[in-house]
Short mmCIF file of C-alpha atoms and ligand atoms in Angstrom, two decimals:
data_model
loop_
_atom_site.label_atom_id
_atom_site.label_comp_id
_atom_site.label_asym_id
_atom_site.label_seq_id
_atom_site.Cartn_x
_atom_site.Cartn_y
_atom_site.Cartn_z
CA MET A 1 0.00 0.00 0.00
CA THR A 2 1.39 3.44 -0.85
CA ALA A 3 0.55 6.69 0.87
CA PRO A 4 -1.63 9.05 -1.21
CA THR A 5 0.36 11.61 -3.17
CA PRO A 6 -0.60 15.21 -2.41
CA PRO A 7 -1.60 16.90 -5.68
CA GLU A 8 1.04 19.67 -5.40
CA ILE A 9 3.86 17.10 -5.65
CA ALA A 10 2.26 14.80 -8.21
CA ALA A 11 5.07 12.75 -9.74
CA PRO A 12 4.93 13.88 -13.38
CA THR A 13 5.23 17.57 -12.47
CA LEU A 14 8.52 17.14 -10.61
CA PRO A 15 11.77 16.78 -12.52
CA ARG A 16 13.98 13.88 -11.49
CA THR A 17 16.51 14.69 -8.77
CA LEU A 18 19.74 12.73 -8.48
CA THR A 19 20.64 11.46 -5.01
CA ARG A 20 23.89 13.45 -5.17
CA HIS A 21 21.85 16.69 -5.27
CA LEU A 22 19.55 15.98 -2.31
CA GLY A 23 21.28 18.63 -0.21
CA GLN A 24 20.10 21.32 -2.62
CA HIS A 25 16.47 20.40 -1.90
CA GLU A 26 16.26 20.40 1.88
CA GLY A 27 12.65 20.82 2.99
CA GLN A 28 11.38 20.33 -0.57
CA ALA A 29 9.66 17.54 -2.44
CA VAL A 30 11.80 15.52 -4.83
CA ARG A 31 11.27 12.70 -7.31
CA LEU A 32 14.01 10.06 -7.28
CA GLN A 33 14.50 7.10 -9.60
CA GLY A 34 16.88 4.22 -9.10
CA PHE A 35 17.39 0.73 -7.77
CA VAL A 36 16.57 -0.74 -4.37
CA HIS A 37 20.13 -1.06 -3.08
CA ALA A 38 19.09 -2.31 0.36
CA ARG A 39 15.85 -2.52 2.32
CA ARG A 40 14.80 -3.07 5.91
CA ASP A 41 11.30 -3.49 7.26
CA LEU A 42 10.93 -2.75 10.96
CA GLY A 43 7.19 -3.40 10.97
CA GLY A 44 5.84 0.09 11.40
CA VAL A 45 8.57 1.76 9.43
CA GLN A 46 10.45 0.81 6.27
CA PHE A 47 13.92 1.85 5.22
CA LEU A 48 15.09 1.74 1.64
CA VAL A 49 18.49 2.70 0.28
CA LEU A 50 18.00 3.92 -3.26
CA ARG A 51 20.94 3.74 -5.67
CA ASP A 52 21.06 5.85 -8.79
CA LYS A 53 23.91 6.65 -11.13
CA SER A 54 25.14 9.41 -8.83
CA GLY A 55 25.14 7.69 -5.43
CA VAL A 56 22.74 6.40 -2.78
CA ALA A 57 20.04 7.95 -0.64
CA GLN A 58 18.38 6.69 2.51
CA CYS A 59 14.61 6.78 2.25
CA VAL A 60 12.13 6.08 5.01
CA GLY A 61 8.39 5.56 5.00
CA SER A 62 5.56 3.65 6.59
CA GLY A 63 2.87 1.29 5.41
CA LEU A 64 4.99 0.42 2.38
CA HIS A 65 5.46 -2.90 0.70
CA LEU A 66 9.15 -2.89 -0.32
CA PRO A 67 10.00 -4.79 -3.51
CA LEU A 68 13.01 -7.13 -3.75
CA PRO A 69 16.49 -5.56 -3.85
CA GLU A 70 17.56 -4.38 -7.32
CA SER A 71 13.99 -3.59 -8.37
CA SER A 72 13.90 -0.24 -10.09
CA VAL A 73 11.61 2.24 -8.40
CA GLU A 74 10.47 5.83 -8.29
CA ILE A 75 10.09 7.65 -5.01
CA VAL A 76 8.44 10.96 -4.34
CA GLY A 77 9.16 12.41 -0.93
CA SER A 78 10.52 15.29 1.05
CA VAL A 79 14.15 15.92 1.94
CA LYS A 80 15.18 16.24 5.58
CA ALA A 81 18.63 16.78 7.04
CA HIS A 82 19.76 13.64 8.85
CA LYS A 83 23.26 13.39 10.27
CA LYS A 84 23.55 9.60 10.06
CA ALA A 85 22.23 9.20 6.50
CA PRO A 86 24.73 8.98 3.61
CA GLY A 87 25.37 12.51 2.37
CA GLY A 88 23.64 13.97 5.44
CA PHE A 89 20.08 13.91 4.06
CA GLU A 90 17.15 11.52 4.12
CA VAL A 91 13.99 11.29 2.02
CA GLN A 92 10.67 10.79 3.75
CA ILE A 93 8.69 8.73 1.31
CA GLU A 94 5.30 10.05 0.19
CA SER A 95 4.88 7.53 -2.58
CA LEU A 96 6.77 4.55 -3.91
CA ARG A 97 6.19 3.27 -7.43
CA VAL A 98 7.77 0.07 -8.69
CA LEU A 99 8.96 0.62 -12.26
CA SER A 100 10.34 -2.88 -12.74
CA ALA A 101 10.23 -5.45 -9.97
CA ALA A 102 13.08 -7.91 -9.49
CA ILE A 103 11.40 -11.28 -9.96
CA GLN A 104 13.89 -13.19 -7.86
CA ALA A 105 16.42 -12.38 -5.16
CA SER A 106 19.80 -11.26 -6.53
CA PRO A 107 22.37 -14.11 -6.32
CA LEU A 108 24.69 -11.68 -4.53
CA GLU A 109 23.88 -9.11 -1.90
CA ILE A 110 25.14 -6.10 -3.82
CA PRO A 111 26.01 -3.89 -0.81
CA LYS A 112 27.95 -6.71 0.88
CA MET A 113 30.10 -8.06 -1.95
CA GLU A 114 33.86 -8.29 -1.42
CA TRP A 115 36.38 -9.43 -3.99
CA ASN A 116 38.54 -11.10 -1.41
CA VAL A 117 35.70 -13.38 -0.29
CA ASN A 118 34.83 -15.11 -3.55
CA PRO A 119 36.07 -13.43 -6.71
CA GLU A 120 34.94 -16.23 -9.04
CA THR A 121 31.34 -15.93 -7.83
CA MET A 122 31.55 -12.18 -8.35
CA LEU A 123 32.63 -12.82 -11.94
CA ASP A 124 30.07 -15.60 -12.52
CA TYR A 125 27.32 -13.11 -11.65
CA ARG A 126 29.05 -10.13 -13.20
CA TYR A 127 25.82 -8.92 -14.83
CA VAL A 128 24.59 -7.92 -11.36
CA SER A 129 27.82 -7.72 -9.37
CA VAL A 130 28.93 -4.95 -11.72
CA ARG A 131 26.17 -2.83 -10.14
CA GLY A 132 28.10 -2.70 -6.85
CA LEU A 133 29.23 0.74 -5.74
CA ARG A 134 32.91 -0.19 -5.73
CA GLU A 135 32.70 -2.07 -9.00
CA ARG A 136 31.06 0.77 -10.82
CA ALA A 137 33.42 3.28 -9.21
CA ALA A 138 36.33 1.44 -10.85
CA LEU A 139 34.61 1.49 -14.23
CA LYS A 140 33.70 5.15 -13.83
CA VAL A 141 37.35 5.99 -13.13
CA GLN A 142 38.32 4.09 -16.28
CA ALA A 143 35.71 5.96 -18.32
CA GLU A 144 37.12 9.28 -17.10
CA LEU A 145 40.67 8.17 -17.92
CA VAL A 146 39.53 7.36 -21.44
CA PHE A 147 37.72 10.70 -21.71
CA ALA A 148 40.88 12.56 -20.69
CA PHE A 149 42.92 10.47 -23.13
CA HIS A 150 40.66 11.64 -25.96
CA SER A 151 40.51 15.25 -24.93
CA TYR A 152 44.21 15.75 -24.19
CA LEU A 153 45.28 14.14 -27.45
CA ARG A 154 42.79 16.13 -29.49
CA HIS A 155 44.20 19.30 -27.97
CA GLN A 156 47.66 18.08 -28.98
CA GLY A 157 46.56 17.72 -32.61
CA PHE A 158 45.89 13.97 -32.68
CA THR A 159 43.15 12.39 -34.81
CA GLU A 160 41.22 9.31 -33.73
CA ILE A 161 41.54 6.23 -35.92
CA SER A 162 39.89 2.81 -36.03
CA THR A 163 41.96 -0.14 -37.18
CA PRO A 164 41.02 -3.77 -37.95
CA LYS A 165 40.83 -6.32 -35.17
CA ILE A 166 40.80 -9.19 -37.67
CA VAL A 167 44.28 -9.36 -39.15
CA SER A 168 46.46 -11.63 -41.27
CA ALA A 169 49.59 -11.47 -39.09
CA GLY A 170 50.61 -10.63 -35.53
CA ALA A 171 52.42 -7.39 -34.80
CA GLU A 172 53.99 -8.13 -31.45
CA GLY A 173 55.41 -11.61 -31.94
CA GLY A 174 55.14 -14.22 -29.22
CA ALA A 175 52.83 -17.17 -29.02
CA ASN A 176 49.75 -15.38 -27.77
CA LEU A 177 47.82 -14.91 -31.03
CA PHE A 178 44.20 -16.02 -31.23
CA LYS A 179 43.61 -17.90 -34.47
CA LEU A 180 40.48 -17.42 -36.49
CA ASP A 181 39.06 -19.20 -39.52
CA TYR A 182 38.40 -16.43 -42.02
CA PHE A 183 36.36 -18.14 -44.77
CA GLY A 184 38.92 -20.91 -44.98
CA GLU A 185 41.92 -18.62 -44.59
CA GLN A 186 44.03 -18.32 -41.44
CA ALA A 187 43.40 -15.03 -39.67
CA TYR A 188 44.13 -13.71 -36.18
CA LEU A 189 42.65 -11.33 -33.64
CA ALA A 190 44.77 -8.18 -33.43
CA GLN A 191 47.27 -8.12 -30.54
CA SER A 192 47.73 -4.38 -31.03
CA PRO A 193 46.89 -1.70 -33.62
CA GLN A 194 50.66 -1.24 -33.96
CA LEU A 195 51.25 -1.58 -37.70
CA TYR A 196 48.08 0.23 -38.71
CA LYS A 197 48.63 3.15 -36.37
CA GLN A 198 52.08 3.56 -37.93
CA ILE A 199 50.59 3.57 -41.45
CA MET A 200 48.11 6.24 -40.31
CA VAL A 201 50.98 8.52 -39.23
CA GLY A 202 51.47 8.94 -42.99
CA VAL A 203 47.95 10.40 -43.11
CA PHE A 204 47.38 12.48 -39.97
CA GLU A 205 50.91 12.62 -38.44
CA ARG A 206 49.44 12.21 -34.96
CA VAL A 207 46.87 9.47 -34.30
CA TYR A 208 45.29 7.62 -31.41
CA GLU A 209 42.96 4.69 -30.90
CA VAL A 210 40.93 3.37 -27.97
CA ALA A 211 39.93 -0.22 -28.67
CA PRO A 212 40.11 -3.74 -27.31
CA VAL A 213 42.98 -5.99 -28.37
CA TYR A 214 43.44 -9.72 -27.95
CA ARG A 215 46.12 -11.86 -26.37
CA ALA A 216 45.80 -15.61 -25.96
CA GLU A 217 47.43 -15.72 -22.52
CA GLU A 218 47.79 -19.35 -21.45
CA HIS A 219 48.41 -18.57 -17.81
CA ALA A 220 46.11 -16.91 -15.33
CA THR A 221 47.95 -14.00 -13.73
CA SER A 222 46.80 -10.87 -11.95
CA ARG A 223 48.07 -8.67 -14.82
CA HIS A 224 46.95 -10.47 -17.99
CA LEU A 225 43.60 -10.45 -19.74
CA ASN A 226 42.78 -12.12 -23.05
CA GLU A 227 40.90 -9.02 -24.16
CA TYR A 228 41.96 -5.63 -22.85
CA LEU A 229 41.44 -1.99 -23.67
CA SER A 230 44.49 -0.56 -25.38
CA LEU A 231 45.02 3.21 -25.32
CA ASP A 232 47.31 3.74 -28.29
CA ILE A 233 49.05 6.73 -29.78
CA GLU A 234 51.51 7.21 -32.62
CA MET A 235 53.17 10.50 -33.66
CA GLY A 236 55.31 11.54 -36.60
CA PHE A 237 58.19 13.98 -37.07
CA ILE A 238 59.84 13.20 -33.74
CA ASP A 239 63.54 13.57 -32.94
CA ASP A 240 63.64 10.37 -30.90
CA GLU A 241 61.75 8.46 -28.18
CA GLU A 242 62.20 11.37 -25.73
CA ASP A 243 59.45 13.25 -27.60
CA VAL A 244 57.13 10.28 -27.10
CA MET A 245 57.90 9.98 -23.39
CA GLU A 246 57.29 13.69 -22.96
CA MET A 247 53.91 13.31 -24.65
CA GLU A 248 52.99 10.48 -22.29
CA ASN A 249 54.17 12.53 -19.31
CA GLY A 250 51.84 15.40 -20.23
CA LEU A 251 49.01 13.02 -21.05
CA LEU A 252 49.22 11.28 -17.68
CA ALA A 253 49.21 14.63 -15.87
CA ALA A 254 46.02 15.58 -17.76
CA MET A 255 44.42 12.22 -17.00
CA MET A 256 45.13 12.58 -13.27
CA GLU A 257 43.82 16.15 -13.34
CA ARG A 258 40.58 14.87 -14.84
CA LEU A 259 40.29 12.31 -12.03
CA HIS A 260 40.70 15.07 -9.44
CA ALA A 261 37.88 16.99 -11.13
CA THR A 262 35.45 14.10 -11.62
CA CYS A 263 36.28 11.10 -9.43
CA ALA A 264 37.01 12.37 -5.91
CA ALA A 265 34.06 10.38 -4.52
CA GLU A 266 35.16 7.19 -6.28
CA PHE A 267 38.70 7.48 -4.90
CA GLU A 268 37.32 8.11 -1.43
CA LEU A 269 35.04 5.08 -1.67
CA LEU A 270 37.93 2.88 -2.78
CA GLU A 271 40.30 4.45 -0.25
CA ALA A 272 42.80 5.22 -2.99
CA SER A 273 44.82 8.28 -3.86
CA ILE A 274 45.42 10.01 -7.17
CA PRO A 275 49.17 10.09 -7.79
CA ALA A 276 51.10 13.26 -8.51
CA VAL A 277 52.70 13.13 -11.95
CA PRO A 278 56.17 14.69 -11.84
CA ALA A 279 56.88 17.36 -14.48
CA HIS A 280 59.68 15.06 -15.59
CA ILE A 281 59.08 11.37 -14.81
CA PRO A 282 62.40 9.78 -13.84
CA ARG A 283 64.13 7.60 -16.44
CA ILE A 284 66.55 4.72 -16.08
CA THR A 285 68.00 2.44 -18.73
CA LEU A 286 67.03 -1.22 -18.58
CA LEU A 287 70.62 -2.21 -17.91
CA ASP A 288 70.95 0.22 -15.00
CA ALA A 289 67.55 -0.88 -13.68
CA ARG A 290 68.63 -4.52 -13.62
CA ASN A 291 71.85 -3.60 -11.83
CA LEU A 292 70.01 -1.42 -9.34
CA VAL A 293 67.59 -4.11 -8.17
CA THR A 294 70.41 -6.63 -7.94
CA GLN A 295 72.77 -4.36 -6.00
CA LYS A 296 70.22 -2.64 -3.77
CA TYR A 297 67.77 -5.49 -3.15
CA GLY A 298 69.81 -8.60 -3.97
CA HIS A 299 67.28 -9.62 -6.62
CA ALA A 300 68.82 -11.49 -9.58
CA VAL A 301 66.66 -10.62 -12.59
CA GLY A 302 65.69 -13.54 -14.83
CA GLY A 303 65.09 -13.17 -18.59
CA LYS A 304 65.90 -10.24 -20.89
CA ASP A 305 63.36 -7.79 -19.48
CA LEU A 306 62.50 -6.95 -15.87
CA ASP A 307 60.54 -9.68 -14.11
CA PRO A 308 57.50 -8.71 -12.00
CA GLU A 309 59.53 -8.66 -8.77
CA ALA A 310 62.17 -6.40 -10.37
CA GLU A 311 59.41 -4.04 -11.55
CA ARG A 312 58.05 -3.90 -8.03
CA LEU A 313 61.45 -3.23 -6.47
CA LEU A 314 62.37 -0.57 -9.02
CA CYS A 315 59.11 1.27 -8.32
CA GLN A 316 59.73 0.96 -4.60
CA HIS A 317 63.16 2.53 -5.09
CA TYR A 318 61.78 5.50 -7.07
CA ALA A 319 58.85 6.04 -4.72
CA GLN A 320 61.23 6.18 -1.77
CA THR A 321 64.03 8.23 -3.32
CA THR A 322 62.10 10.64 -5.57
CA GLY A 323 58.44 10.36 -4.46
CA SER A 324 57.45 9.39 -8.01
CA ASP A 325 54.97 6.54 -8.58
CA PHE A 326 56.08 6.48 -12.23
CA VAL A 327 59.39 5.55 -13.83
CA PHE A 328 60.40 5.13 -17.47
CA VAL A 329 62.71 2.23 -18.24
CA THR A 330 64.54 3.05 -21.46
CA LYS A 331 66.94 1.63 -24.04
CA TYR A 332 65.57 -1.88 -24.26
CA PRO A 333 67.77 -4.52 -25.87
CA ARG A 334 66.67 -5.71 -29.30
CA THR A 335 66.13 -9.24 -27.96
CA ALA A 336 63.33 -7.90 -25.74
CA ARG A 337 61.58 -5.85 -28.44
CA PRO A 338 59.56 -6.54 -31.63
CA PHE A 339 60.99 -6.10 -35.14
CA TYR A 340 59.66 -2.56 -35.60
CA ALA A 341 61.72 -1.06 -32.73
CA HIS A 342 64.16 1.61 -33.91
CA PRO A 343 67.82 0.94 -33.05
CA ASP A 344 69.54 3.34 -30.70
CA SER A 345 72.60 5.25 -31.92
CA ASN A 346 76.11 4.28 -30.95
CA PRO A 347 78.41 7.07 -29.65
CA ASP A 348 79.93 7.33 -33.16
CA GLY A 349 76.50 7.94 -34.70
CA SER A 350 76.12 4.47 -36.26
CA MET A 351 73.09 2.32 -35.38
CA SER A 352 73.37 -0.07 -32.45
CA ALA A 353 72.83 -3.73 -33.22
CA ASP A 354 71.79 -4.51 -29.64
CA ILE A 355 69.98 -1.57 -28.12
CA THR A 356 66.67 0.01 -29.24
CA ARG A 357 64.83 3.24 -28.58
CA GLY A 358 62.08 1.27 -26.87
CA PHE A 359 60.85 2.11 -23.37
CA ASP A 360 58.37 0.88 -20.77
CA LEU A 361 56.56 2.94 -18.17
CA LEU A 362 56.19 1.39 -14.74
CA PHE A 363 53.55 2.59 -12.29
CA ARG A 364 53.19 1.41 -8.68
CA GLY A 365 55.09 -1.77 -9.34
CA ILE A 366 53.85 -2.83 -12.78
CA GLU A 367 54.42 -2.10 -16.46
CA ILE A 368 51.49 -0.06 -17.78
CA THR A 369 53.01 1.04 -21.11
CA SER A 370 55.36 -0.06 -23.86
CA GLY A 371 56.48 2.40 -26.46
CA GLY A 372 59.37 3.76 -28.44
CA GLN A 373 60.63 5.08 -31.71
CA ARG A 374 59.96 2.83 -34.73
CA ILE A 375 61.98 2.03 -37.81
CA HIS A 376 60.87 4.30 -40.67
CA ASP A 377 63.58 3.46 -43.24
CA HIS A 378 62.42 0.77 -45.70
CA ALA A 379 65.77 -1.01 -46.07
CA MET A 380 66.31 -1.07 -42.32
CA LEU A 381 62.80 -2.42 -41.79
CA MET A 382 63.27 -5.25 -44.31
CA ASP A 383 66.58 -6.18 -42.66
CA SER A 384 64.85 -6.27 -39.32
CA ILE A 385 61.97 -8.43 -40.61
CA ARG A 386 64.52 -10.91 -41.95
CA ALA A 387 66.63 -10.79 -38.79
CA TYR A 388 63.51 -11.70 -36.76
CA LYS A 389 62.98 -14.67 -39.12
CA MET A 390 59.60 -13.31 -40.20
CA ASN A 391 58.20 -13.84 -43.69
CA PRO A 392 58.70 -10.57 -45.65
CA GLU A 393 55.92 -11.64 -48.08
CA ALA A 394 53.41 -11.81 -45.25
CA MET A 395 54.37 -8.27 -44.15
CA THR A 396 53.96 -6.41 -47.45
CA GLY A 397 50.58 -4.92 -46.44
CA TYR A 398 52.58 -3.08 -43.79
CA SER A 399 56.10 -2.73 -45.13
CA GLU A 400 55.19 -1.28 -48.57
CA VAL A 401 54.20 2.09 -47.10
CA PHE A 402 57.78 2.59 -45.93
CA LYS A 403 58.73 3.07 -49.58
CA TYR A 404 56.69 6.26 -49.51
CA GLY A 405 58.43 8.69 -47.20
CA MET A 406 57.30 7.65 -43.70
CA PRO A 407 58.66 10.27 -41.27
CA PRO A 408 60.56 9.44 -38.08
CA HIS A 409 57.82 8.39 -35.67
CA GLY A 410 57.05 6.68 -32.40
CA GLY A 411 54.24 5.98 -29.97
CA PHE A 412 53.05 3.91 -27.07
CA ALA A 413 50.14 1.93 -25.65
CA ILE A 414 48.69 2.04 -22.15
CA GLY A 415 46.78 -0.99 -20.83
CA ALA A 416 43.63 0.68 -19.44
CA GLU A 417 42.83 -2.08 -16.94
CA ARG A 418 46.35 -2.16 -15.52
CA LEU A 419 46.34 1.60 -15.05
CA THR A 420 42.87 1.54 -13.46
CA ALA A 421 43.73 -1.38 -11.18
CA LYS A 422 46.95 0.21 -9.95
CA LEU A 423 45.32 3.59 -9.41
CA LEU A 424 42.62 2.05 -7.25
CA GLY A 425 44.55 -0.67 -5.44
CA ILE A 426 42.59 -3.40 -7.26
CA ALA A 427 44.47 -6.69 -6.93
CA ASN A 428 43.65 -8.23 -10.32
CA VAL A 429 43.13 -6.62 -13.74
CA ARG A 430 40.08 -8.81 -14.23
CA TYR A 431 38.22 -6.67 -11.71
CA ALA A 432 39.05 -3.54 -13.69
CA ARG A 433 37.07 -4.69 -16.72
CA ALA A 434 33.27 -5.00 -16.88
CA PHE A 435 33.25 -8.40 -18.56
CA PRO A 436 36.74 -9.89 -18.40
CA ARG A 437 37.89 -12.65 -20.72
CA ASP A 438 40.36 -14.85 -18.91
CA ARG A 439 41.64 -18.36 -19.54
CA HIS A 440 38.44 -19.98 -18.25
CA ARG A 441 35.86 -17.29 -18.76
CA LEU A 442 33.86 -16.53 -21.88
CA THR A 443 30.65 -15.54 -20.14
CA PRO A 444 28.91 -13.36 -19.05
P1 AMO B 1 52.76 -4.36 -25.21
O1 AMO B 1 52.59 -5.72 -25.77
O2 AMO B 1 53.83 -4.18 -24.18
O3 AMO B 1 53.08 -3.32 -26.36
O4 AMO B 1 51.38 -3.88 -24.60
C1 AMO B 1 51.22 -2.54 -24.19
C2 AMO B 1 50.55 -2.47 -22.83
O5 AMO B 1 49.33 -3.20 -22.85
C3 AMO B 1 49.10 -3.79 -21.59
N1 AMO B 1 48.97 -5.24 -21.77
C4 AMO B 1 48.04 -6.00 -21.18
N2 AMO B 1 47.04 -5.71 -20.32
C5 AMO B 1 46.24 -6.70 -19.91
N3 AMO B 1 46.36 -7.98 -20.32
C6 AMO B 1 47.34 -8.33 -21.18
N4 AMO B 1 47.42 -9.59 -21.60
C7 AMO B 1 48.23 -7.32 -21.65
N5 AMO B 1 49.30 -7.32 -22.50
C8 AMO B 1 49.72 -6.05 -22.54
C9 AMO B 1 50.26 -3.41 -20.71
C10 AMO B 1 51.34 -3.10 -21.71
O6 AMO B 1 52.28 -2.21 -21.19
N6 AMO B 1 52.43 -2.22 -29.77
C11 AMO B 1 53.02 -2.11 -28.44
C12 AMO B 1 52.80 -0.74 -27.87
C13 AMO B 1 53.56 0.35 -28.57
O7 AMO B 1 54.81 0.22 -28.66
O8 AMO B 1 52.93 1.33 -29.01
C14 AMO B 1 52.39 -3.15 -27.53
O9 AMO B 1 51.33 -3.67 -27.77
O10 AMO B 1 49.87 -2.25 -19.98
#
């Protein structure tokens, strides 16, 4: 049974108020719409926490029949100051209208979910668990990062591009290509827009793309997804990779500024802090980085790159000695980079056979970016393709354009989920994507 609605606050005449704006309506009638986040019936009086896209509001009434949690409802009521209510205000319900009733109890109690209790169940029921306040806060932060990525790059003269995700060859090497039957021909899901974004430098000089890419990662780790959102840029007419690192430095500062402006509540909810981006992010060569973690922390680095423990230690060192949560690792050896990486110069001006102008950016203990200058000289590119034992025939759709005056260029890619997870203290990149694809998960 609902209380009668006084004619002066009849629902259709009131515009919708968002819960975040309740404080502006103290003593007035408001019309709220949202989901039943939580409910409690104390017999004579009913409490309902309403969740809308902006937050939650405590609502209280009497003689009400409360629908199941997650039902979507409309409430008309008056706003009263209430110290203990979220946001400091409460709505006294005059009428409650069920817009769409939940027809069964949610498999998870949305307000009580915790990733550390049963993450697999959270992912099994992702279609509702994603409604959780913390879950959506993470996705909101990611959306704002993407927005700032677009807007900063546009202001820097970049043009957005859209490149194929069904491709005939991998760009990054390695064994993690997803195969696809393309009308009887072998095709793959794109690991990266790499080769296409380079071609598009010949068109717009500065380009960017925001799109998912695919990696068939055999092993479940906290940093690998099989489908992730790649924030890519590529820019022409550079001197060397320093120009690219400077661009990323400015971009990250703009992205963090955007978070300050739009996501303070989300960071508070997740008890995380927005990092300061130094005007000049510290840089260290890969060789020096390997020596540093060995000498300072006694960690012997396996492989050609930094291993996860070395990344963590290097970040710890920079956080402690410079206060920076970011560090560029530069001058990667050729053995740790794909064929398109531009060689570094030797002191005599000749090209190094071993060292490239490739870099990584580490943030709070993990690699969030790879980038560098690329080979733009056709002869050098063909030599590199052969040296990597790749089939030059299979690469012509890419390599041909280097016969036509490609300028010196470089770029980078940021893994959006890794950046989001590290910003928010989320333990696994899977929880920083709405519908993650991992080794064992193709649904929901
Ligand atoms: P790379 O392969 O290093 O470089 O990828 C760039 C960034 O993408 C993220 N990333 C991933 N995130 C989640 N799951 C994965 N499986 C995964 N693999 C990579 C990381 C990584 O730093 N073409 C180059 C980029 C460039 O040079 O422009 C490339 O793809 O954050």
